[in-house]
Amino acid sequence: MPGGLFILTDRIRELLKRTGTVIIAIDGPCGAGKSTLGETLLSEFSKQGCALFHMDDFFLQPLQRTPERLAQPGGNVDRERFLSEVLQPLKAGQSFDYHRYNCHTGEMLPVKALP
């Protein structure tokens, strides 16, 4: 495991021991390795109940896209739906379902349930 990744996973373990739950956001430009890092962390912490959410599943649907919204930083993401369907139940320690949007087909995918 590369040094930086070891430091990150060690820090996550410390936080898990102290708080029981850790929420991590990975940000960066296209091709920066966000998905690779997310999959690595998912593999590393799968026994602790790690879940990985891709913001691609929360892109705005065409009817939500307005020039004003798209002019905002991160405005192409349905952050309200991500907050209500994922973050709020996750922080409350509840099981939840969330809807994934396929931006290539323009369709909502079947609901994904998480314990």
PDB file of N, CA and C in Angstrom, residues 15 26 48 76 93 114:
ATOM      1  N   LEU A  15     -10.436   7.140  13.353  1.00  0.00           N
ATOM      2  CA  LEU A  15     -11.738   7.795  13.451  1.00  0.00           C
ATOM      3  C   LEU A  15     -12.849   6.783  13.700  1.00  0.00           C
ATOM      4  N   ILE A  26     -14.691  12.357  -1.718  1.00  0.00           N
ATOM      5  CA  ILE A  26     -13.515  12.386  -2.586  1.00  0.00           C
ATOM      6  C   ILE A  26     -13.852  13.287  -3.759  1.00  0.00           C
ATOM      7  N   GLN A  48     -16.173  -3.443   7.816  1.00  0.00           N
ATOM      8  CA  GLN A  48     -16.726  -2.438   8.721  1.00  0.00           C
ATOM      9  C   GLN A  48     -18.026  -1.850   8.174  1.00  0.00           C
ATOM     10  N   ASN A  76     -24.428  20.565 -11.314  1.00  0.00           N
ATOM     11  CA  ASN A  76     -24.917  19.478 -12.165  1.00  0.00           C
ATOM     12  C   ASN A  76     -25.354  18.262 -11.352  1.00  0.00           C
ATOM     13  N   GLY A  93     -27.967   6.715  11.073  1.00  0.00           N
ATOM     14  CA  GLY A  93     -27.756   5.283  11.314  1.00  0.00           C
ATOM     15  C   GLY A  93     -28.925   4.432  10.874  1.00  0.00           C
ATOM     16  N   LEU A 114     -29.724  -0.149   1.150  1.00  0.00           N
ATOM     17  CA  LEU A 114     -28.562  -0.344   2.012  1.00  0.00           C
ATOM     18  C   LEU A 114     -29.028  -0.583   3.438  1.00  0.00           C
TER      19      LEU A 114
END
